[in-house]
Structure formats: structure tokens, C-alpha cells
Amino acid sequence: MTWADRISPAVRAIPPSGIRRFFDIAAEMEDVISLGVGEPDFVTPWHIRESCIHGLNLGYTSYTSNAGLLELREEIVRTIQRDCDGLTYNPRNEVLVTVGVSEALDLAMRTVLTPGDEVLIPEPCYVSYQACTILAGGVPVPVVTTMENNFRVTVQQLEEKLTNRTKVLLLGYPNNPTGAIMPRQELLAIAEFAKRHDLIVISDEIYSSLTYEGTHTCFASLPDIKDRTILMNGFSKSFAMTGWRIGYALGNPDFIAAMTKIHQFTMLCAPITAQLAALEALQSGGSSVQKMVAEYNTRRRLMLKGLREMGLTCFEPQGAFYIFPSIKETGLTSLQFAEELLKAEKVALVPGDAFGASGEGFVRCSYASSLPKLSEALERINRFLKTGLPRLKK
Ligand code: PLP
């Protein structure tokens, strides 16, 4: 028996992230424009960094309570109440500060899943959803959304995938990789579906403040749904704080206590430095977020116009910072397209099937990059379609 054979079946069952592969290739090449990474190109606003430095100068270097600094939890509760139609949580037992939304997702899955339980996951979706489900012993059940339906999930699609093992519905809107959002009216129907079938809903709303068209509806704020919903959000995207590793989960006291139990034995607590910075972000970061959102919106329009003008069919993203053009008409697979484009024009983007089989035929471009870089990337993609691609087909 080899060492590899001794690795747990759950770990062996999860494929490595399709995003990293392209990072690694691109990192070895010169003059590459990467539209691959789901990471803001902004540096965390100065006042947020400064609050952390100030905290360090004052000697804040210890553990915090497992659930996180009470002051931060109180500020999270105030923010949610302000942004989510008056939705209220008790900061003492309904909030957990986590090491990014990544940890919150893992904790939530491990808290509610019994081996064999099924999780409905609208797809294409963020790469971790399937992996976290499998690692927790669950079975991911993809619910394929389509460009024709604006990449929104419908109750009918969910009903079709329901079995007597379905326990969780995982929603991720605004969506990575499609940029889709779910309007309130459609979420109301999904909330009724969740209640009708007694499902737990995990709602990853990490891109909530990056909504450009319409308004974001917080799922937990819908009538009578709060108790069965684990709401998660974080700082990585909205405040350009990916490296700080900080996020949070909100839910009923039973779920949060159980998640805190795992968190206390695995993380103990989120780093105090990041918690101090997060507190400052919530207290005074609003205008920085507004500026970044305005800039992303300009980039979004540039990308949409540019990709459509070169003939690619492209859904108009309404949130997050990704655009998901169809490359079906090129005759290449998503992987071939991404590889050939990288070789020919040194533009890195992510093949759509990294986000589930239903992402095949699409590629994800992140527009969290400067306008000059995006313009240059568009020129290169256009050149690839006009000259590189025909050469390839000969
Ligand atoms: N959820 C979604 C939809 C994401 O796109 C990402 C990161 O790309 C995460 C969660 C992870 O966020 P965090 O940095 O808070 O762990």
C-alpha cells in the first residue's frame, strides 16, 4: 500500500482547484495579464491597515474569545441590521467570527451534514462548495443554471433534484463565476421551497456589497426563514482584505454554538489583528467600498462591451467582479481556449468547468484588475479570436 492509498477517500474524492492550475502556469510566464484571480487589485484602505498597526502598538497580540471580539460581533450585527431590512441577531450567541468565509462554509457543512446527506448547489458555482460538502461527508447535487435564465436558479429546478436525503440548499449570490444575482421575488419563492421541504439554507453573500444592477436581498431577511438559514459574509472582497482572512457566520444559537465548537478546536479564534482591522472596516470603511464599487462598475461595462463587440455571447453580470462569456462558438473546450489563449497572447483566465461541469463552454474573467490592463487583455483576446484561433483551426 502506498502513502497515497492511505489518504482518506473523502480527500481523494475532491479534485484540486482548477483556478490554481492557471495561476501556477501564468506565474512562470513573463508579461502575462491575469484575469484569473478572484482577488481585488486594490490594497486594503489605509485607515483599516492603520487600525491594525495601532492595535499592535498597543500590544493587542493575544487570543480573543472563540466567537471573536464582542465589539466586532456587535458591529457585525449593526451592519447586518442596517443593510438587511432590519434583520437582527444576538451578538452573544448568534454570531461567529471566522477565518474567512472559507472557514464559515467548512464549519457550516460539518455542523449540519450527516454522511450521505445531499446538498443542492446551483451551478456554476464557487469551487469550494463541492469540496466542503464532500469533506463533511455530504453529497453535492448540482442544480444547473443557464445563461438563458440569467444563471438564476428556479424552484422547479430545485424540486427536480430533491430526494429524501436532501438536507441543505447552498446559495451563493451574487454569484462567482457568473455575476448573477437573485431578485427578491425569486428568492421569496425559494424561501417557500426551503420551508416546504424543511431544508437548511447556507447563504454565502460575500459579494453582497458588489451589486451593480438592482439591490441585493439578504436571504435571511425574508419572512420566517432566518432560523433555518446560516448567513455568511466577509471582508475579503468588499474591503479588499483577502490576505487578512476574516469573515463571519450568523445563525440560530444551536447552529452557531455547534460551529463554534469545531472552530474552537481547529482555529481557536480568528487572528486578533484581522479582527481589529475588520472592526475599523465596518465602522468607517463605507466610503472606501463605494469608491471601489464605482471603479468595478466601470470595468464591468468595459469588459461587457469589449467582449460583446468581438462577437462573444456574454451574459451581463450584475454583481461580484467576474464576467463569464460563452466560448462555445469557437469550437474549443473551455480548457483548450484558456490554454491556447495563454500560449498565444499571455492572457490568463479560468476555464468554466472549474466551477462545475455546467461551466463547460464558458470562461471566467475577473475584472478586479486596472482599466489599462483590462483594455490590453481585451485587445489580446480579440487578436486571438481574429488570428490565433483561425491559425489553430487550420
Ligand atoms: N465565497 C465565494 C463565493 C468566493 O468567491 C470566495 C473567494 O473567492 C470565498 C467564499 C472565500 O472567501 P474568504 O476569503 O472570505 O475565505
mmCIF file of C-alpha atoms and ligand atoms in Angstrom:
data_model
loop_
_atom_site.group_PDB
_atom_site.id
_atom_site.type_symbol
_atom_site.label_atom_id
_atom_site.label_comp_id
_atom_site.label_asym_id
_atom_site.label_seq_id
_atom_site.Cartn_x
_atom_site.Cartn_y
_atom_site.Cartn_z
ATOM 1 C CA MET A 1 0.000 0.000 0.000
ATOM 2 C CA THR A 2 1.441 3.407 -0.981
ATOM 3 C CA TRP A 3 1.200 6.547 1.144
ATOM 4 C CA ALA A 4 -1.270 7.907 -1.402
ATOM 5 C CA ASP A 5 -3.514 4.872 -0.832
ATOM 6 C CA ARG A 6 -3.714 5.757 2.833
ATOM 7 C CA ILE A 7 -5.170 9.180 2.210
ATOM 8 C CA SER A 8 -8.816 9.398 3.231
ATOM 9 C CA PRO A 9 -11.330 8.643 0.472
ATOM 10 C CA ALA A 10 -13.074 11.978 1.071
ATOM 11 C CA VAL A 11 -9.857 13.894 0.380
ATOM 12 C CA ARG A 12 -9.077 11.760 -2.643
ATOM 13 C CA ALA A 13 -12.571 12.420 -3.971
ATOM 14 C CA ILE A 14 -12.083 16.159 -4.257
ATOM 15 C CA PRO A 15 -10.362 17.456 -7.380
ATOM 16 C CA PRO A 16 -7.687 20.140 -6.932
ATOM 17 C CA SER A 17 -8.889 23.675 -7.663
ATOM 18 C CA GLY A 18 -8.989 24.398 -11.400
ATOM 19 C CA ILE A 19 -8.158 28.014 -10.646
ATOM 20 C CA ARG A 20 -4.773 27.382 -9.077
ATOM 21 C CA ARG A 21 -3.520 25.459 -12.098
ATOM 22 C CA PHE A 22 -3.733 28.556 -14.255
ATOM 23 C CA PHE A 23 -2.164 30.752 -11.621
ATOM 24 C CA ASP A 24 0.786 28.422 -11.489
ATOM 25 C CA ILE A 25 1.312 28.371 -15.272
ATOM 26 C CA ALA A 26 0.846 32.142 -15.541
ATOM 27 C CA ALA A 27 3.272 32.783 -12.669
ATOM 28 C CA GLU A 28 6.064 31.141 -14.695
ATOM 29 C CA MET A 29 5.497 33.357 -17.761
ATOM 30 C CA GLU A 30 6.511 36.961 -18.371
ATOM 31 C CA ASP A 31 4.165 39.765 -19.448
ATOM 32 C CA VAL A 32 1.039 37.789 -18.579
ATOM 33 C CA ILE A 33 -2.191 39.651 -17.863
ATOM 34 C CA SER A 34 -4.063 37.612 -15.334
ATOM 35 C CA LEU A 35 -7.830 37.814 -15.268
ATOM 36 C CA GLY A 36 -7.752 34.573 -13.362
ATOM 37 C CA VAL A 37 -7.653 35.549 -9.743
ATOM 38 C CA GLY A 38 -10.748 36.334 -7.709
ATOM 39 C CA GLU A 39 -8.910 38.971 -5.771
ATOM 40 C CA PRO A 40 -9.276 42.772 -5.693
ATOM 41 C CA ASP A 41 -6.288 44.619 -7.156
ATOM 42 C CA PHE A 42 -6.789 47.336 -4.536
ATOM 43 C CA VAL A 43 -4.718 47.397 -1.380
ATOM 44 C CA THR A 44 -6.773 47.406 1.839
ATOM 45 C CA PRO A 45 -7.693 51.065 2.556
ATOM 46 C CA TRP A 46 -5.059 52.817 4.644
ATOM 47 C CA HIS A 47 -7.261 53.602 7.671
ATOM 48 C CA ILE A 48 -8.012 49.887 8.029
ATOM 49 C CA ARG A 49 -4.342 48.926 7.878
ATOM 50 C CA GLU A 50 -3.531 51.694 10.337
ATOM 51 C CA SER A 51 -6.049 50.456 12.898
ATOM 52 C CA CYS A 52 -4.281 47.105 12.888
ATOM 53 C CA ILE A 53 -0.875 48.744 13.304
ATOM 54 C CA HIS A 54 -2.257 50.857 16.134
ATOM 55 C CA GLY A 55 -3.609 47.719 17.818
ATOM 56 C CA LEU A 56 -0.228 46.034 17.554
ATOM 57 C CA ASN A 57 1.468 49.097 19.040
ATOM 58 C CA LEU A 58 -0.913 48.871 21.970
ATOM 59 C CA GLY A 59 0.057 45.230 22.435
ATOM 60 C CA TYR A 60 -3.050 43.516 21.082
ATOM 61 C CA THR A 61 -1.355 40.236 20.257
ATOM 62 C CA SER A 62 -3.390 37.686 22.208
ATOM 63 C CA TYR A 63 -6.170 35.210 21.505
ATOM 64 C CA THR A 64 -9.699 36.583 21.573
ATOM 65 C CA SER A 65 -12.792 34.718 22.705
ATOM 66 C CA ASN A 66 -13.571 31.809 20.355
ATOM 67 C CA ALA A 67 -16.517 33.631 18.837
ATOM 68 C CA GLY A 68 -14.429 36.759 18.182
ATOM 69 C CA LEU A 69 -14.171 40.181 19.849
ATOM 70 C CA LEU A 70 -17.572 41.118 21.238
ATOM 71 C CA GLU A 71 -17.158 44.653 19.892
ATOM 72 C CA LEU A 72 -16.689 43.245 16.390
ATOM 73 C CA ARG A 73 -19.678 40.936 16.732
ATOM 74 C CA GLU A 74 -21.792 43.885 17.851
ATOM 75 C CA GLU A 75 -20.628 45.908 14.863
ATOM 76 C CA ILE A 76 -21.418 42.994 12.511
ATOM 77 C CA VAL A 77 -24.924 42.831 13.962
ATOM 78 C CA ARG A 78 -25.404 46.597 13.482
ATOM 79 C CA THR A 79 -24.166 46.360 9.875
ATOM 80 C CA ILE A 80 -26.494 43.483 9.056
ATOM 81 C CA GLN A 81 -29.423 45.274 10.650
ATOM 82 C CA ARG A 82 -28.689 48.391 8.564
ATOM 83 C CA ASP A 83 -28.083 46.566 5.278
ATOM 84 C CA CYS A 84 -30.597 43.730 5.530
ATOM 85 C CA ASP A 85 -34.000 45.278 6.170
ATOM 86 C CA GLY A 86 -33.666 45.411 9.952
ATOM 87 C CA LEU A 87 -32.620 41.763 10.335
ATOM 88 C CA THR A 88 -31.435 41.269 13.934
ATOM 89 C CA TYR A 89 -29.048 38.825 15.604
ATOM 90 C CA ASN A 90 -27.848 38.498 19.160
ATOM 91 C CA PRO A 91 -24.102 39.278 19.148
ATOM 92 C CA ARG A 92 -23.591 36.985 22.157
ATOM 93 C CA ASN A 93 -24.832 33.719 20.700
ATOM 94 C CA GLU A 94 -25.789 34.149 17.052
ATOM 95 C CA VAL A 95 -22.508 35.427 15.561
ATOM 96 C CA LEU A 96 -19.215 33.668 14.934
ATOM 97 C CA VAL A 97 -16.149 35.455 13.563
ATOM 98 C CA THR A 98 -14.281 33.060 11.264
ATOM 99 C CA VAL A 99 -11.090 32.787 9.260
ATOM 100 C CA GLY A 100 -12.730 33.987 6.064
ATOM 101 C CA VAL A 101 -15.980 32.788 4.584
ATOM 102 C CA SER A 102 -13.940 29.724 3.617
ATOM 103 C CA GLU A 103 -13.869 28.587 7.220
ATOM 104 C CA ALA A 104 -17.513 29.503 7.763
ATOM 105 C CA LEU A 105 -18.504 27.273 4.826
ATOM 106 C CA ASP A 106 -16.490 24.356 6.135
ATOM 107 C CA LEU A 107 -17.896 24.748 9.668
ATOM 108 C CA ALA A 108 -21.473 25.025 8.461
ATOM 109 C CA MET A 109 -21.193 21.869 6.368
ATOM 110 C CA ARG A 110 -19.556 19.892 9.133
ATOM 111 C CA THR A 111 -22.165 21.142 11.597
ATOM 112 C CA VAL A 112 -25.284 20.131 9.711
ATOM 113 C CA LEU A 113 -24.335 17.185 7.491
ATOM 114 C CA THR A 114 -24.594 13.519 8.357
ATOM 115 C CA PRO A 115 -22.762 11.251 5.871
ATOM 116 C CA GLY A 116 -24.916 10.747 2.800
ATOM 117 C CA ASP A 117 -26.950 13.933 3.210
ATOM 118 C CA GLU A 118 -27.463 15.761 -0.046
ATOM 119 C CA VAL A 119 -26.711 19.432 -0.667
ATOM 120 C CA LEU A 120 -28.418 21.266 -3.521
ATOM 121 C CA ILE A 121 -25.856 23.540 -5.158
ATOM 122 C CA PRO A 122 -26.836 25.859 -8.007
ATOM 123 C CA GLU A 123 -24.063 25.625 -10.587
ATOM 124 C CA PRO A 124 -21.760 27.024 -11.993
ATOM 125 C CA CYS A 125 -20.544 27.910 -8.514
ATOM 126 C CA TYR A 126 -17.577 28.773 -6.353
ATOM 127 C CA VAL A 127 -15.011 25.964 -6.328
ATOM 128 C CA SER A 128 -15.188 25.274 -2.575
ATOM 129 C CA TYR A 129 -18.872 24.396 -2.369
ATOM 130 C CA GLN A 130 -18.498 20.871 -3.690
ATOM 131 C CA ALA A 131 -15.249 20.246 -1.845
ATOM 132 C CA CYS A 132 -16.594 21.378 1.556
ATOM 133 C CA THR A 133 -19.684 19.224 1.063
ATOM 134 C CA ILE A 134 -17.630 16.122 0.252
ATOM 135 C CA LEU A 135 -15.177 16.704 3.102
ATOM 136 C CA ALA A 136 -18.116 16.856 5.510
ATOM 137 C CA GLY A 137 -19.412 13.508 4.203
ATOM 138 C CA GLY A 138 -22.196 15.063 2.168
ATOM 139 C CA VAL A 139 -23.178 14.557 -1.433
ATOM 140 C CA PRO A 140 -23.158 17.625 -3.685
ATOM 141 C CA VAL A 141 -26.142 17.729 -6.030
ATOM 142 C CA PRO A 142 -25.546 20.241 -8.826
ATOM 143 C CA VAL A 143 -28.560 22.225 -9.989
ATOM 144 C CA VAL A 144 -27.581 23.571 -13.376
ATOM 145 C CA THR A 145 -28.418 27.214 -14.080
ATOM 146 C CA THR A 146 -28.268 28.552 -17.613
ATOM 147 C CA MET A 147 -27.335 31.764 -19.360
ATOM 148 C CA GLU A 148 -30.801 31.764 -20.975
ATOM 149 C CA ASN A 149 -32.276 32.093 -17.476
ATOM 150 C CA ASN A 150 -29.694 34.682 -16.346
ATOM 151 C CA PHE A 151 -27.896 31.997 -14.329
ATOM 152 C CA ARG A 152 -30.671 32.128 -11.728
ATOM 153 C CA VAL A 153 -31.922 29.014 -10.014
ATOM 154 C CA THR A 154 -35.632 28.260 -10.084
ATOM 155 C CA VAL A 155 -37.857 26.372 -7.678
ATOM 156 C CA GLN A 156 -38.754 23.961 -10.445
ATOM 157 C CA GLN A 157 -35.089 23.065 -10.977
ATOM 158 C CA LEU A 158 -34.633 22.575 -7.243
ATOM 159 C CA GLU A 159 -37.784 20.427 -6.954
ATOM 160 C CA GLU A 160 -36.446 18.157 -9.694
ATOM 161 C CA LYS A 161 -33.296 17.405 -7.692
ATOM 162 C CA LEU A 162 -34.980 16.887 -4.351
ATOM 163 C CA THR A 163 -34.756 13.444 -2.703
ATOM 164 C CA ASN A 164 -35.483 12.191 0.789
ATOM 165 C CA ARG A 165 -31.773 12.762 1.577
ATOM 166 C CA THR A 166 -31.785 16.451 0.671
ATOM 167 C CA LYS A 167 -30.869 18.450 3.753
ATOM 168 C CA VAL A 168 -29.211 21.671 2.645
ATOM 169 C CA LEU A 169 -29.575 24.288 -0.056
ATOM 170 C CA LEU A 170 -26.424 26.300 -0.662
ATOM 171 C CA LEU A 171 -26.942 29.708 -2.260
ATOM 172 C CA GLY A 172 -24.092 31.883 -3.483
ATOM 173 C CA TYR A 173 -25.413 35.178 -4.866
ATOM 174 C CA PRO A 174 -24.078 37.486 -6.230
ATOM 175 C CA ASN A 175 -22.525 34.535 -7.963
ATOM 176 C CA ASN A 176 -18.951 33.557 -8.611
ATOM 177 C CA PRO A 177 -18.287 32.892 -11.533
ATOM 178 C CA THR A 178 -21.350 34.173 -13.452
ATOM 179 C CA GLY A 179 -22.028 37.535 -11.755
ATOM 180 C CA ALA A 180 -25.721 36.595 -11.482
ATOM 181 C CA ILE A 181 -27.887 37.963 -8.702
ATOM 182 C CA MET A 182 -31.239 36.721 -7.418
ATOM 183 C CA PRO A 183 -34.091 39.239 -7.266
ATOM 184 C CA ARG A 184 -36.156 39.344 -4.098
ATOM 185 C CA GLN A 185 -39.259 37.917 -5.750
ATOM 186 C CA GLU A 186 -37.404 34.790 -6.884
ATOM 187 C CA LEU A 187 -35.716 34.380 -3.502
ATOM 188 C CA LEU A 188 -39.136 34.527 -1.839
ATOM 189 C CA ALA A 189 -40.221 31.522 -3.897
ATOM 190 C CA ILE A 190 -37.021 29.691 -2.931
ATOM 191 C CA ALA A 191 -37.601 30.501 0.735
ATOM 192 C CA GLU A 192 -41.069 28.930 0.478
ATOM 193 C CA PHE A 193 -39.484 25.874 -1.162
ATOM 194 C CA ALA A 194 -36.937 25.579 1.680
ATOM 195 C CA LYS A 195 -39.689 25.807 4.290
ATOM 196 C CA ARG A 196 -41.933 23.365 2.450
ATOM 197 C CA HIS A 197 -39.187 20.738 2.431
ATOM 198 C CA ASP A 198 -37.679 21.622 5.801
ATOM 199 C CA LEU A 199 -34.238 22.424 4.373
ATOM 200 C CA ILE A 200 -31.366 24.280 5.955
ATOM 201 C CA VAL A 201 -30.106 27.127 3.776
ATOM 202 C CA ILE A 202 -26.492 28.217 3.717
ATOM 203 C CA SER A 203 -26.279 31.629 2.096
ATOM 204 C CA ASP A 204 -22.830 32.852 1.068
ATOM 205 C CA GLU A 205 -23.258 36.579 0.476
ATOM 206 C CA ILE A 206 -19.593 37.558 0.299
ATOM 207 C CA TYR A 207 -20.214 39.723 -2.796
ATOM 208 C CA SER A 208 -23.342 41.428 -1.412
ATOM 209 C CA SER A 209 -21.877 44.935 -1.495
ATOM 210 C CA LEU A 210 -20.624 44.422 -5.049
ATOM 211 C CA THR A 211 -24.062 44.642 -6.640
ATOM 212 C CA TYR A 212 -24.367 46.931 -9.671
ATOM 213 C CA GLU A 213 -27.834 46.279 -11.017
ATOM 214 C CA GLY A 214 -30.823 46.169 -8.700
ATOM 215 C CA THR A 215 -30.337 45.674 -4.977
ATOM 216 C CA HIS A 216 -29.019 42.748 -3.024
ATOM 217 C CA THR A 217 -31.582 40.864 -0.962
ATOM 218 C CA CYS A 218 -30.231 39.137 2.097
ATOM 219 C CA PHE A 219 -31.825 35.683 2.135
ATOM 220 C CA ALA A 220 -32.107 35.511 5.934
ATOM 221 C CA SER A 221 -34.157 38.736 5.946
ATOM 222 C CA LEU A 222 -37.060 37.093 4.107
ATOM 223 C CA PRO A 223 -40.135 36.211 6.200
ATOM 224 C CA ASP A 224 -39.789 33.247 8.606
ATOM 225 C CA ILE A 225 -36.533 31.975 7.113
ATOM 226 C CA LYS A 226 -33.904 33.347 9.497
ATOM 227 C CA ASP A 227 -33.790 30.339 11.835
ATOM 228 C CA ARG A 228 -33.130 27.802 9.109
ATOM 229 C CA THR A 229 -30.508 29.984 7.384
ATOM 230 C CA ILE A 230 -26.802 30.243 8.067
ATOM 231 C CA LEU A 231 -25.786 33.584 6.629
ATOM 232 C CA MET A 232 -22.149 34.222 5.846
ATOM 233 C CA ASN A 233 -20.275 37.245 4.708
ATOM 234 C CA GLY A 234 -16.770 38.614 4.952
ATOM 235 C CA PHE A 235 -14.236 41.303 4.288
ATOM 236 C CA SER A 236 -12.064 39.803 1.525
ATOM 237 C CA LYS A 237 -13.948 41.182 -1.462
ATOM 238 C CA SER A 238 -15.804 44.288 -0.296
ATOM 239 C CA PHE A 239 -12.892 45.801 1.663
ATOM 240 C CA ALA A 240 -10.049 44.307 -0.409
ATOM 241 C CA MET A 241 -8.915 42.246 2.587
ATOM 242 C CA THR A 242 -8.259 38.786 1.119
ATOM 243 C CA GLY A 243 -4.969 38.321 2.959
ATOM 244 C CA TRP A 244 -6.393 39.187 6.363
ATOM 245 C CA ARG A 245 -8.503 36.023 6.422
ATOM 246 C CA ILE A 246 -11.598 37.225 8.182
ATOM 247 C CA GLY A 247 -15.306 36.583 7.771
ATOM 248 C CA TYR A 248 -18.362 35.677 9.833
ATOM 249 C CA ALA A 249 -21.384 33.431 10.127
ATOM 250 C CA LEU A 250 -24.777 34.295 11.587
ATOM 251 C CA GLY A 251 -27.454 31.835 12.517
ATOM 252 C CA ASN A 252 -29.627 30.386 15.254
ATOM 253 C CA PRO A 253 -27.901 29.800 18.623
ATOM 254 C CA ASP A 254 -27.792 25.995 18.153
ATOM 255 C CA PHE A 255 -26.027 26.183 14.797
ATOM 256 C CA ILE A 256 -23.628 28.888 15.957
ATOM 257 C CA ALA A 257 -22.771 27.020 19.181
ATOM 258 C CA ALA A 258 -22.033 23.860 17.188
ATOM 259 C CA MET A 259 -19.934 25.734 14.632
ATOM 260 C CA THR A 260 -18.077 27.471 17.459
ATOM 261 C CA LYS A 261 -17.294 24.067 18.972
ATOM 262 C CA ILE A 262 -15.476 22.974 15.802
ATOM 263 C CA HIS A 263 -13.879 26.407 15.375
ATOM 264 C CA GLN A 264 -12.563 26.329 18.949
ATOM 265 C CA PHE A 265 -10.737 23.049 18.379
ATOM 266 C CA THR A 266 -9.443 23.845 14.905
ATOM 267 C CA MET A 267 -8.815 27.622 14.740
ATOM 268 C CA LEU A 268 -9.377 28.667 18.337
ATOM 269 C CA CYS A 269 -10.158 32.149 17.095
ATOM 270 C CA ALA A 270 -9.643 34.404 14.088
ATOM 271 C CA PRO A 271 -6.429 36.478 14.330
ATOM 272 C CA ILE A 272 -6.865 39.466 16.629
ATOM 273 C CA THR A 273 -5.053 41.759 14.170
ATOM 274 C CA ALA A 274 -7.565 40.939 11.442
ATOM 275 C CA GLN A 275 -10.454 41.376 13.873
ATOM 276 C CA LEU A 276 -9.264 44.881 14.784
ATOM 277 C CA ALA A 277 -8.971 45.768 11.115
ATOM 278 C CA ALA A 278 -12.425 44.315 10.408
ATOM 279 C CA LEU A 279 -13.908 46.435 13.175
ATOM 280 C CA GLU A 280 -12.442 49.582 11.621
ATOM 281 C CA ALA A 281 -13.655 48.448 8.182
ATOM 282 C CA LEU A 282 -17.241 48.173 9.385
ATOM 283 C CA GLN A 283 -17.122 51.375 11.419
ATOM 284 C CA SER A 284 -15.531 53.659 8.822
ATOM 285 C CA GLY A 285 -14.937 51.769 5.584
ATOM 286 C CA GLY A 286 -18.196 52.630 3.815
ATOM 287 C CA SER A 287 -16.835 55.337 1.523
ATOM 288 C CA SER A 288 -13.836 53.186 0.505
ATOM 289 C CA VAL A 289 -16.247 50.425 -0.512
ATOM 290 C CA GLN A 290 -18.334 52.885 -2.527
ATOM 291 C CA LYS A 291 -15.260 54.077 -4.438
ATOM 292 C CA MET A 292 -14.152 50.536 -5.231
ATOM 293 C CA VAL A 293 -17.649 49.506 -6.321
ATOM 294 C CA ALA A 294 -17.834 52.511 -8.686
ATOM 295 C CA GLU A 295 -14.492 51.509 -10.186
ATOM 296 C CA TYR A 296 -15.551 47.847 -10.597
ATOM 297 C CA ASN A 297 -18.714 49.012 -12.294
ATOM 298 C CA THR A 298 -16.709 50.997 -14.879
ATOM 299 C CA ARG A 299 -14.549 47.937 -15.511
ATOM 300 C CA ARG A 300 -17.620 45.715 -15.774
ATOM 301 C CA ARG A 301 -19.041 47.898 -18.536
ATOM 302 C CA LEU A 302 -15.727 47.976 -20.386
ATOM 303 C CA MET A 303 -15.440 44.188 -20.307
ATOM 304 C CA LEU A 304 -19.050 43.568 -21.316
ATOM 305 C CA LYS A 305 -18.823 45.969 -24.246
ATOM 306 C CA GLY A 306 -15.410 44.693 -25.329
ATOM 307 C CA LEU A 307 -16.291 41.001 -25.201
ATOM 308 C CA ARG A 308 -19.609 41.505 -26.966
ATOM 309 C CA GLU A 309 -18.003 43.660 -29.670
ATOM 310 C CA MET A 310 -15.612 40.866 -30.530
ATOM 311 C CA GLY A 311 -18.581 38.595 -31.082
ATOM 312 C CA LEU A 312 -18.688 36.565 -27.887
ATOM 313 C CA THR A 313 -22.086 35.873 -26.358
ATOM 314 C CA CYS A 314 -21.893 37.322 -22.907
ATOM 315 C CA PHE A 315 -24.317 37.467 -20.003
ATOM 316 C CA GLU A 316 -24.339 40.881 -18.322
ATOM 317 C CA PRO A 317 -23.015 40.312 -14.805
ATOM 318 C CA GLN A 318 -24.948 42.172 -12.120
ATOM 319 C CA GLY A 319 -22.723 41.545 -9.132
ATOM 320 C CA ALA A 320 -19.298 40.316 -7.912
ATOM 321 C CA PHE A 321 -16.318 41.092 -10.206
ATOM 322 C CA TYR A 322 -16.459 38.358 -12.812
ATOM 323 C CA ILE A 323 -17.702 38.114 -16.345
ATOM 324 C CA PHE A 324 -18.495 34.734 -17.891
ATOM 325 C CA PRO A 325 -18.506 34.842 -21.707
ATOM 326 C CA SER A 326 -19.514 31.825 -23.753
ATOM 327 C CA ILE A 327 -16.727 30.491 -25.973
ATOM 328 C CA LYS A 328 -18.864 27.708 -27.475
ATOM 329 C CA GLU A 329 -18.802 29.272 -30.930
ATOM 330 C CA THR A 330 -15.008 28.943 -31.104
ATOM 331 C CA GLY A 331 -15.346 25.157 -31.196
ATOM 332 C CA LEU A 332 -12.773 24.794 -28.417
ATOM 333 C CA THR A 333 -13.391 23.412 -24.955
ATOM 334 C CA SER A 334 -13.007 25.844 -22.069
ATOM 335 C CA LEU A 335 -9.692 24.293 -21.143
ATOM 336 C CA GLN A 336 -8.372 24.414 -24.713
ATOM 337 C CA PHE A 337 -9.481 28.023 -25.063
ATOM 338 C CA ALA A 338 -7.776 29.049 -21.815
ATOM 339 C CA GLU A 339 -4.583 27.158 -22.654
ATOM 340 C CA GLU A 340 -4.331 28.409 -26.231
ATOM 341 C CA LEU A 341 -5.082 31.989 -25.239
ATOM 342 C CA LEU A 342 -2.421 31.843 -22.553
ATOM 343 C CA LYS A 343 0.128 30.426 -25.008
ATOM 344 C CA ALA A 344 -0.708 32.775 -27.875
ATOM 345 C CA GLU A 345 -1.491 36.049 -26.117
ATOM 346 C CA LYS A 346 -0.471 35.615 -22.490
ATOM 347 C CA VAL A 347 -3.864 36.284 -21.012
ATOM 348 C CA ALA A 348 -4.786 34.011 -18.103
ATOM 349 C CA LEU A 349 -8.413 33.284 -17.365
ATOM 350 C CA VAL A 350 -10.193 30.342 -15.812
ATOM 351 C CA PRO A 351 -11.908 27.559 -17.808
ATOM 352 C CA GLY A 352 -15.593 27.498 -16.905
ATOM 353 C CA ASP A 353 -15.632 23.830 -15.975
ATOM 354 C CA ALA A 354 -13.535 24.675 -12.897
ATOM 355 C CA PHE A 355 -16.898 25.825 -11.488
ATOM 356 C CA GLY A 356 -18.713 22.577 -12.234
ATOM 357 C CA ALA A 357 -19.399 20.580 -15.385
ATOM 358 C CA SER A 358 -22.100 23.060 -16.404
ATOM 359 C CA GLY A 359 -19.430 25.759 -16.756
ATOM 360 C CA GLU A 360 -18.038 23.995 -19.835
ATOM 361 C CA GLY A 361 -18.290 26.270 -22.861
ATOM 362 C CA PHE A 362 -17.548 29.378 -20.788
ATOM 363 C CA VAL A 363 -14.505 31.088 -19.329
ATOM 364 C CA ARG A 364 -14.340 33.279 -16.262
ATOM 365 C CA CYS A 365 -12.583 36.628 -16.481
ATOM 366 C CA SER A 366 -12.075 38.570 -13.288
ATOM 367 C CA TYR A 367 -12.256 42.330 -13.787
ATOM 368 C CA ALA A 368 -10.595 43.084 -10.464
ATOM 369 C CA SER A 369 -7.713 44.485 -12.500
ATOM 370 C CA SER A 370 -6.852 48.032 -13.623
ATOM 371 C CA LEU A 371 -8.609 49.594 -16.642
ATOM 372 C CA PRO A 372 -5.386 49.767 -18.752
ATOM 373 C CA LYS A 373 -4.701 46.081 -18.059
ATOM 374 C CA LEU A 374 -8.277 45.125 -18.901
ATOM 375 C CA SER A 375 -8.130 47.117 -22.160
ATOM 376 C CA GLU A 376 -4.878 45.419 -23.102
ATOM 377 C CA ALA A 377 -6.362 41.994 -22.214
ATOM 378 C CA LEU A 378 -9.392 42.716 -24.427
ATOM 379 C CA GLU A 379 -7.108 43.619 -27.342
ATOM 380 C CA ARG A 380 -5.179 40.398 -26.886
ATOM 381 C CA ILE A 381 -8.332 38.249 -26.675
ATOM 382 C CA ASN A 382 -9.658 39.947 -29.802
ATOM 383 C CA ARG A 383 -6.389 39.261 -31.645
ATOM 384 C CA PHE A 384 -6.546 35.636 -30.540
ATOM 385 C CA LEU A 385 -10.091 35.286 -31.907
ATOM 386 C CA LYS A 386 -9.240 37.005 -35.197
ATOM 387 C CA THR A 387 -5.832 35.493 -35.953
ATOM 388 C CA GLY A 388 -4.707 32.910 -33.359
ATOM 389 C CA LEU A 389 -7.885 30.878 -33.481
ATOM 390 C CA PRO A 390 -8.133 30.572 -37.302
ATOM 391 C CA ARG A 391 -4.461 29.504 -37.403
ATOM 392 C CA LEU A 392 -5.206 26.894 -34.760
ATOM 393 C CA LYS A 393 -8.082 25.502 -36.787
ATOM 394 C CA LYS A 394 -6.069 25.068 -39.978
HETATM 395 N N1 PLP B 1 -17.283 32.527 -1.282
HETATM 396 C C1 PLP B 1 -17.124 32.907 -2.548
HETATM 397 C C2 PLP B 1 -18.308 32.906 -3.458
HETATM 398 C C3 PLP B 1 -15.863 33.281 -3.039
HETATM 399 O O1 PLP B 1 -15.737 33.655 -4.319
HETATM 400 C C4 PLP B 1 -14.752 33.246 -2.156
HETATM 401 C C5 PLP B 1 -13.410 33.600 -2.637
HETATM 402 O O2 PLP B 1 -13.131 33.701 -3.814
HETATM 403 C C6 PLP B 1 -14.963 32.845 -0.840
HETATM 404 C C7 PLP B 1 -16.244 32.497 -0.432
HETATM 405 C C8 PLP B 1 -13.836 32.779 0.154
HETATM 406 O O3 PLP B 1 -13.722 33.984 0.808
HETATM 407 P P1 PLP B 1 -12.765 34.263 2.032
HETATM 408 O O4 PLP B 1 -11.584 34.994 1.511
HETATM 409 O O5 PLP B 1 -13.599 35.109 2.965
HETATM 410 O O6 PLP B 1 -12.405 32.963 2.648
#
